[in-house]
mmCIF file of C-alpha atoms in Angstrom:
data_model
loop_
_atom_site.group_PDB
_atom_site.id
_atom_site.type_symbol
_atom_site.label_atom_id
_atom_site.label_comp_id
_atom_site.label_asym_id
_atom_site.label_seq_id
_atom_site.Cartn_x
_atom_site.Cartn_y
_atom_site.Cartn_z
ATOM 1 C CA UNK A 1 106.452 -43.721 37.129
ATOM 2 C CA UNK A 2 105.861 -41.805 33.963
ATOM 3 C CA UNK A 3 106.464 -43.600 31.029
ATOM 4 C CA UNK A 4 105.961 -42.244 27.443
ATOM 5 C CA UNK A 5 106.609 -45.396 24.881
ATOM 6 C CA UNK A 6 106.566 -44.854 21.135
ATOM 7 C CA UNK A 7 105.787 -47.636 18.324
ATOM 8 C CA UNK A 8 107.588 -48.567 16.495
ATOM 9 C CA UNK A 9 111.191 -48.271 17.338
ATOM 10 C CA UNK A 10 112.653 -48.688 13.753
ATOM 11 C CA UNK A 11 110.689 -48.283 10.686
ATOM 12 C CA UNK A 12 111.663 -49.032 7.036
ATOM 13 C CA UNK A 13 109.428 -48.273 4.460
ATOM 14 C CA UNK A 14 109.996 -47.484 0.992
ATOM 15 C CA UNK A 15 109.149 -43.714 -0.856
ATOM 16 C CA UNK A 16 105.496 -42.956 -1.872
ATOM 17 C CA UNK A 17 103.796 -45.453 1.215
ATOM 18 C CA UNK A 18 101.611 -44.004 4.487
ATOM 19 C CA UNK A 19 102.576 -45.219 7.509
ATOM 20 C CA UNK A 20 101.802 -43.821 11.174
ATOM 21 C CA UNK A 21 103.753 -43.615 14.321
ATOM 22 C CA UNK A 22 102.210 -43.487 17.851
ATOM 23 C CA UNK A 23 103.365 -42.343 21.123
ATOM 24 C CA UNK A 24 101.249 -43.389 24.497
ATOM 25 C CA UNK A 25 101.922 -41.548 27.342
ATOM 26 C CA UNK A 26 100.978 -42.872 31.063
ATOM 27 C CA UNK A 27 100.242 -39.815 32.763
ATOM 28 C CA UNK A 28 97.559 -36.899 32.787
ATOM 29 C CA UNK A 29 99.141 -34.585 29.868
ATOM 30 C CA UNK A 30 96.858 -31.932 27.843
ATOM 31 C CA UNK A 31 100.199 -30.915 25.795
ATOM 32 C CA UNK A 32 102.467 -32.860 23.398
ATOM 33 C CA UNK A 33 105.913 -31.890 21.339
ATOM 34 C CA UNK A 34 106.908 -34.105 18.164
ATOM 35 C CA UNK A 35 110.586 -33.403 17.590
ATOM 36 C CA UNK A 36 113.115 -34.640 15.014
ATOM 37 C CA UNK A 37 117.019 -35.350 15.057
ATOM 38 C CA UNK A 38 119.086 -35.993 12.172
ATOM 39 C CA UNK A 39 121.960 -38.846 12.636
ATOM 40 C CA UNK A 40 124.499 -36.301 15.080
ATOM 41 C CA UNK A 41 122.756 -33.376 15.196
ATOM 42 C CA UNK A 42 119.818 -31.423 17.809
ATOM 43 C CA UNK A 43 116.547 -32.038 17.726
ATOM 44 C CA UNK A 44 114.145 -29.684 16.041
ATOM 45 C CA UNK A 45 110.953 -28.680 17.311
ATOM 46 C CA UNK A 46 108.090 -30.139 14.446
ATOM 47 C CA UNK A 47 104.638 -29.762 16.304
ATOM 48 C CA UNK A 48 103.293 -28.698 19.582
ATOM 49 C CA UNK A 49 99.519 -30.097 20.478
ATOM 50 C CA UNK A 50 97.694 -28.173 23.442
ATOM 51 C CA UNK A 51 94.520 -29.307 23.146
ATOM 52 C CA UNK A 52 92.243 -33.028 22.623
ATOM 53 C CA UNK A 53 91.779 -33.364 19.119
ATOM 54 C CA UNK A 54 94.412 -31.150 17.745
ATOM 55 C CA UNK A 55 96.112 -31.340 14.933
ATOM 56 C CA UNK A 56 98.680 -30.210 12.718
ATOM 57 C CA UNK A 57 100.233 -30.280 9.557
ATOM 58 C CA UNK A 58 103.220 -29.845 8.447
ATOM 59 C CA UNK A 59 104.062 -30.897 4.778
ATOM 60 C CA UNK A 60 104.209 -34.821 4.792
ATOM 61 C CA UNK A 61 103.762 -35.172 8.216
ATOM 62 C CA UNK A 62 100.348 -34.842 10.100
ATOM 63 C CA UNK A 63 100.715 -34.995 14.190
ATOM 64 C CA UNK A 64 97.231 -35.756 16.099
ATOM 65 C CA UNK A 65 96.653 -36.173 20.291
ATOM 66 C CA UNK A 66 93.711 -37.927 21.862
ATOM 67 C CA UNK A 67 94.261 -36.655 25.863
ATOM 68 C CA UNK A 68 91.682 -39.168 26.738
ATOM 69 C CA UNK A 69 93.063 -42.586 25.447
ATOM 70 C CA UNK A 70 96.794 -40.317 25.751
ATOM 71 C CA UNK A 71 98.367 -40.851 22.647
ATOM 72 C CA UNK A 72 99.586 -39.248 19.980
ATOM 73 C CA UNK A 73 100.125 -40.153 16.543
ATOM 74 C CA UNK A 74 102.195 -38.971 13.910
ATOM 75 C CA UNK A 75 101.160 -39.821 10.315
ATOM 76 C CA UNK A 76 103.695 -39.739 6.907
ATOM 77 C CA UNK A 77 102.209 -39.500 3.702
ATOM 78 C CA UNK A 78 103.851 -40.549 0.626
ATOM 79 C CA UNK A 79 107.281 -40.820 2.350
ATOM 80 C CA UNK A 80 110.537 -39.132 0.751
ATOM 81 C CA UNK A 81 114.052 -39.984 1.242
ATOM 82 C CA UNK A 82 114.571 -36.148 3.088
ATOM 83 C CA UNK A 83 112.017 -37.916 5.838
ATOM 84 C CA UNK A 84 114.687 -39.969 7.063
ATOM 85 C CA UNK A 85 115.738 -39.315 10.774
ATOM 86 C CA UNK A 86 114.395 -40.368 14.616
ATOM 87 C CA UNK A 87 111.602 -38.827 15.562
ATOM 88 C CA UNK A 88 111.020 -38.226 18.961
ATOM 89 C CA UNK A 89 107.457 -37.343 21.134
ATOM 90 C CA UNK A 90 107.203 -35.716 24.539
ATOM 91 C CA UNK A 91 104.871 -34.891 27.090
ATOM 92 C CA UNK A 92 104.506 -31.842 29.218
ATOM 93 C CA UNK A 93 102.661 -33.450 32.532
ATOM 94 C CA UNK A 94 101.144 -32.195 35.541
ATOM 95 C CA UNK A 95 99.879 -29.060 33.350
ATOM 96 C CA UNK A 96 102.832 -27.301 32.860
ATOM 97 C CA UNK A 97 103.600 -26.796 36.608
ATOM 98 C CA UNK A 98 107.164 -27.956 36.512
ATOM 99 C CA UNK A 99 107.168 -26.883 33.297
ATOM 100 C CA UNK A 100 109.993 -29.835 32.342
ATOM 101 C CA UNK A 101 109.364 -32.422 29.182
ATOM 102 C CA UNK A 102 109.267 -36.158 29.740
ATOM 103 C CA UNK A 103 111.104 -37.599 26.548
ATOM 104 C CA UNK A 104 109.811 -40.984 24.310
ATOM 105 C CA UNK A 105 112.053 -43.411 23.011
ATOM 106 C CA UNK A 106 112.707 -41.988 19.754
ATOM 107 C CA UNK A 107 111.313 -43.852 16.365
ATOM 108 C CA UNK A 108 114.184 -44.097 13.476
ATOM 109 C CA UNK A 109 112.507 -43.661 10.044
ATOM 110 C CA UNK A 110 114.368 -44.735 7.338
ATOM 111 C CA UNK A 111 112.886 -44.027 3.990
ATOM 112 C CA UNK A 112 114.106 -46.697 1.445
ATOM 113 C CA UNK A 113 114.260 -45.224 -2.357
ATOM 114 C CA UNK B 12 119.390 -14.386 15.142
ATOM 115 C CA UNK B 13 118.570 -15.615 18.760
ATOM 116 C CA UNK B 14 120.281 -19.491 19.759
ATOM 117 C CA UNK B 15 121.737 -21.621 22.050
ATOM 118 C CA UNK B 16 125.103 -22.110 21.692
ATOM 119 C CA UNK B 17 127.164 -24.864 23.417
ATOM 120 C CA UNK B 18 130.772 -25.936 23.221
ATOM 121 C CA UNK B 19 132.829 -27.262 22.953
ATOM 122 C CA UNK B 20 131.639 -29.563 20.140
ATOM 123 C CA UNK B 21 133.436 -32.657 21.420
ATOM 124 C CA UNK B 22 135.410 -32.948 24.132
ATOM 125 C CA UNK B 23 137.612 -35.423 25.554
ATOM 126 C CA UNK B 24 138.705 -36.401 29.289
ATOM 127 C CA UNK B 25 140.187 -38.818 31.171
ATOM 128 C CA UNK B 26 138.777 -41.244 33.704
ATOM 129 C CA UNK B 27 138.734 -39.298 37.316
ATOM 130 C CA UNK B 28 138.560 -35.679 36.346
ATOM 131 C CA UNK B 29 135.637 -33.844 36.535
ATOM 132 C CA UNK B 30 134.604 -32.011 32.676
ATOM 133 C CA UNK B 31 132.233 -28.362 32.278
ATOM 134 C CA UNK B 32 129.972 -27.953 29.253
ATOM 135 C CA UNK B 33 129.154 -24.684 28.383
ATOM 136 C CA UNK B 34 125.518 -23.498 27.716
ATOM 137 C CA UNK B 35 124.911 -19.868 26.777
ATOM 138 C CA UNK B 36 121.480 -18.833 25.276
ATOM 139 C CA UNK B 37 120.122 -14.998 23.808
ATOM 140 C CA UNK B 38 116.839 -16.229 23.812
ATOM 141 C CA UNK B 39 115.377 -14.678 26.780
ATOM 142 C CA UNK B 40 114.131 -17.739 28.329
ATOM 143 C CA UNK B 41 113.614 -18.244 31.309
ATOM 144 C CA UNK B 42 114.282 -21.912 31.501
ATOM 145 C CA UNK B 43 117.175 -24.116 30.820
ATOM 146 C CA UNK B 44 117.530 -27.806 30.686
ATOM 147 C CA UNK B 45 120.761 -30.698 30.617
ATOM 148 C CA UNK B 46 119.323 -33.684 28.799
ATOM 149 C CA UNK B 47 121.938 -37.047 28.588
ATOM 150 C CA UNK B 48 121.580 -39.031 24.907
ATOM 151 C CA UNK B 49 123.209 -42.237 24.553
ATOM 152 C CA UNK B 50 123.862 -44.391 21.404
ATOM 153 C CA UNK B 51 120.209 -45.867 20.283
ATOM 154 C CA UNK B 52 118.299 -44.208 23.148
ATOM 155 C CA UNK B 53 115.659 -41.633 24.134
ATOM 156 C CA UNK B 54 117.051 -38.156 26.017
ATOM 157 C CA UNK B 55 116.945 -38.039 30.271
ATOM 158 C CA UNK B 56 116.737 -35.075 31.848
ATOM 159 C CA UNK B 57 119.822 -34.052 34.426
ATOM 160 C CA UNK B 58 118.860 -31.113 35.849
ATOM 161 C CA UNK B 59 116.735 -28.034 34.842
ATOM 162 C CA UNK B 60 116.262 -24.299 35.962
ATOM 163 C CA UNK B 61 113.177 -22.449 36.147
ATOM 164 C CA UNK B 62 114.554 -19.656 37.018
ATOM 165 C CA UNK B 63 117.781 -17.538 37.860
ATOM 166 C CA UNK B 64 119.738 -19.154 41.274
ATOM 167 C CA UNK B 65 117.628 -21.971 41.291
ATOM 168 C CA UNK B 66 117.800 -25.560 39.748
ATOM 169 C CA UNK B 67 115.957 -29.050 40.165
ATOM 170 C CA UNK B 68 117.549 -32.204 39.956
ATOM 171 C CA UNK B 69 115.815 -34.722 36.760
ATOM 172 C CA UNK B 70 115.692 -38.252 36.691
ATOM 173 C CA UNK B 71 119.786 -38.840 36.656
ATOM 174 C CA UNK B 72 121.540 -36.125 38.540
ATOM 175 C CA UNK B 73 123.761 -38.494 40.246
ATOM 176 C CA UNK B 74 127.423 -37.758 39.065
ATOM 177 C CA UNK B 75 126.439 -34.287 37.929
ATOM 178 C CA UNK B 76 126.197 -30.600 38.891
ATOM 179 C CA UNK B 77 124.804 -27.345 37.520
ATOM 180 C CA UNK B 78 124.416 -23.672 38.529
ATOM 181 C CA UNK B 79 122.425 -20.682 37.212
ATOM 182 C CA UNK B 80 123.739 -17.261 37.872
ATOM 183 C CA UNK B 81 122.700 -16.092 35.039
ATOM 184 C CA UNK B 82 119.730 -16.462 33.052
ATOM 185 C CA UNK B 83 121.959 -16.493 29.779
ATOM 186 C CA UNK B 84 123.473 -19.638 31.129
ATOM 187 C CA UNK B 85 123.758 -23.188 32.679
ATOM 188 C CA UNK B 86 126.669 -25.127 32.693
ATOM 189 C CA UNK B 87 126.759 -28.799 33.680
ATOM 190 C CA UNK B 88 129.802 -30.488 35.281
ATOM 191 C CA UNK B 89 130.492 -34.026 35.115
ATOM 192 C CA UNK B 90 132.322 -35.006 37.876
ATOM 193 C CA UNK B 91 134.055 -38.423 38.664
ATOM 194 C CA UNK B 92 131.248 -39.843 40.552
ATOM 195 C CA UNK B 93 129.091 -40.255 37.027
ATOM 196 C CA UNK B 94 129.785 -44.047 36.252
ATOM 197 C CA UNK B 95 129.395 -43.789 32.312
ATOM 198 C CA UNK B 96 129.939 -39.806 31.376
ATOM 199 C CA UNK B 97 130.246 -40.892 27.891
ATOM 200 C CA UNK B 98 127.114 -39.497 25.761
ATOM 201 C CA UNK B 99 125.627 -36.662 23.922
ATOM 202 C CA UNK B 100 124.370 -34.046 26.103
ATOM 203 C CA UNK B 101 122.180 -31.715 24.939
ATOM 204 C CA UNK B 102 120.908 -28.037 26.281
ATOM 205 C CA UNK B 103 117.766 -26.717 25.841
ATOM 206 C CA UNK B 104 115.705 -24.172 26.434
ATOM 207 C CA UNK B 105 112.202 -22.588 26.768
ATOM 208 C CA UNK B 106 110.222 -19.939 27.471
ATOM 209 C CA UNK B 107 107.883 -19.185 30.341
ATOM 210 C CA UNK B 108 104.202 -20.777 29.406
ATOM 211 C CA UNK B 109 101.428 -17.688 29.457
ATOM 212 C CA UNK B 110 97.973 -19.677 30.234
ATOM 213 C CA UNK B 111 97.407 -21.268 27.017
ATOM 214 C CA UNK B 112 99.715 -21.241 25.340
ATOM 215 C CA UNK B 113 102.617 -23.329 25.702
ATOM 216 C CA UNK B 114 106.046 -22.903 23.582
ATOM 217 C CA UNK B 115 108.706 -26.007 22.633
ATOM 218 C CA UNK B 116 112.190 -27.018 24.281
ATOM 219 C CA UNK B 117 115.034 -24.889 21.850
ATOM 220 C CA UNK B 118 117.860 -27.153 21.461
ATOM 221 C CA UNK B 119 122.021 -26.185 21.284
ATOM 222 C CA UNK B 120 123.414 -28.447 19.138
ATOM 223 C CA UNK B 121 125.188 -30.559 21.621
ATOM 224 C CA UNK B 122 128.120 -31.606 22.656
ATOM 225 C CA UNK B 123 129.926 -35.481 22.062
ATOM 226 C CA UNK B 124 131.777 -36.069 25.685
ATOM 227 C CA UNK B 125 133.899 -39.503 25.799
ATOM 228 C CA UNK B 126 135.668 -40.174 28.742
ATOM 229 C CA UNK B 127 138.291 -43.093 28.720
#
């Protein structure tokens, strides 16, 4: 069964720290989505990783994938308040072919002033 | 400017009748996709469509249905045979991938269904 498990499940940390969330996945996957949902609301699209050893940045946030261990990581930097929200990774397996995304469990970041 | 759009925001049923969710993109995209959110939890896919008259059943397609007659849209019934209809369902969706390149899931902004 394909499993895609992210850790932590809640994190609390205050404004200015680093912290870093990862997301394994248990299947072949060369592609990866980090997504984030405000309390209520859709989820918006933050990164997409095709490749091993991609990586993107976007502001705060930094999103990495390692193919060959399968996990991806998602790194804040000097958290803000605005950073608050669950952030969700997903995997893209068997290539593309069936071209449907296999969700995580969601991480809830909540940025403490 | 290009969306998904799905409605009604919240809805409200009683236990035993079956409920539609409306799903209308101008995106172009070729696929669509029901995912079920509950309280605390990840998102599980219901069904998805690849492509115009056809659909594929996800991980928890029991209690639902869908059809695709048009590529602008996908609506999901929830009949009375889903045990626990009450959730956030979300539609999504995404273009074709070209070789390389491979584009996110475009989210509608959901819609809040409690049954009681």
């Amino acid at each position: 069964e394909l499993k895609v498990e992210q850790n932590p499940l809640f994190l609390s940390m205050q404004e200015g720290k680093n912290y870093t969330i990862y997301c394994n996945y248990s299947t072949t996957s060369d592609r990866l989505y980090w997504y984030r949902q405000d309390p209520g609301k859709s989820l918006e699209s933050l990164f997409v990783l095709l490749s091993n050893g991609a990586v993107k940045q976007e502001g705060r946030l930094m999103a990495s994938l390692d193919t060959k261990a399968r996990l991806s990581t998602l790194h804040i930097t000097a958290a803000v308040h605005d950073l608050s929200a669950t952030y969700f990774c997903a995997v893209d397996p068997y290539g593309g072919a069936t071209n449907k995304l296999i969700f995580g469990t969601g991480t809830l970041l909540a940025v403490q002033p | 400017d290009g969306g998904i759009t799905q409605s009604p925001k919240y809805l409200f049923r009683k236990e035993g009748q079956n409920v539609t969710l409306s799903c209308e993109q101008n995106l172009n995209h070729d696929a669509m996709y029901w995912y079920r959110q509950d309280p605390g939890q990840g998102l599980r896919l219901i069904y998805y469509s690849q492509i115009v008259n056809d659909f594929q059943k996800g991980d928890i397609a029991e209690g639902y249905s869908v059809s695709r007659e048009k590529k602008e849209s996908f609506p999901l019934t929830v009949t009375s045979a889903q045990k626990n209809p009450t959730a956030f369902y979300l539609c999504a969706s995404r273009a074709r991938d070209r070789g390389p390149l491979s584009s996110p899931l475009h989210f509608g902004n959901g819609t809040r269904l409690t049954v009681t």
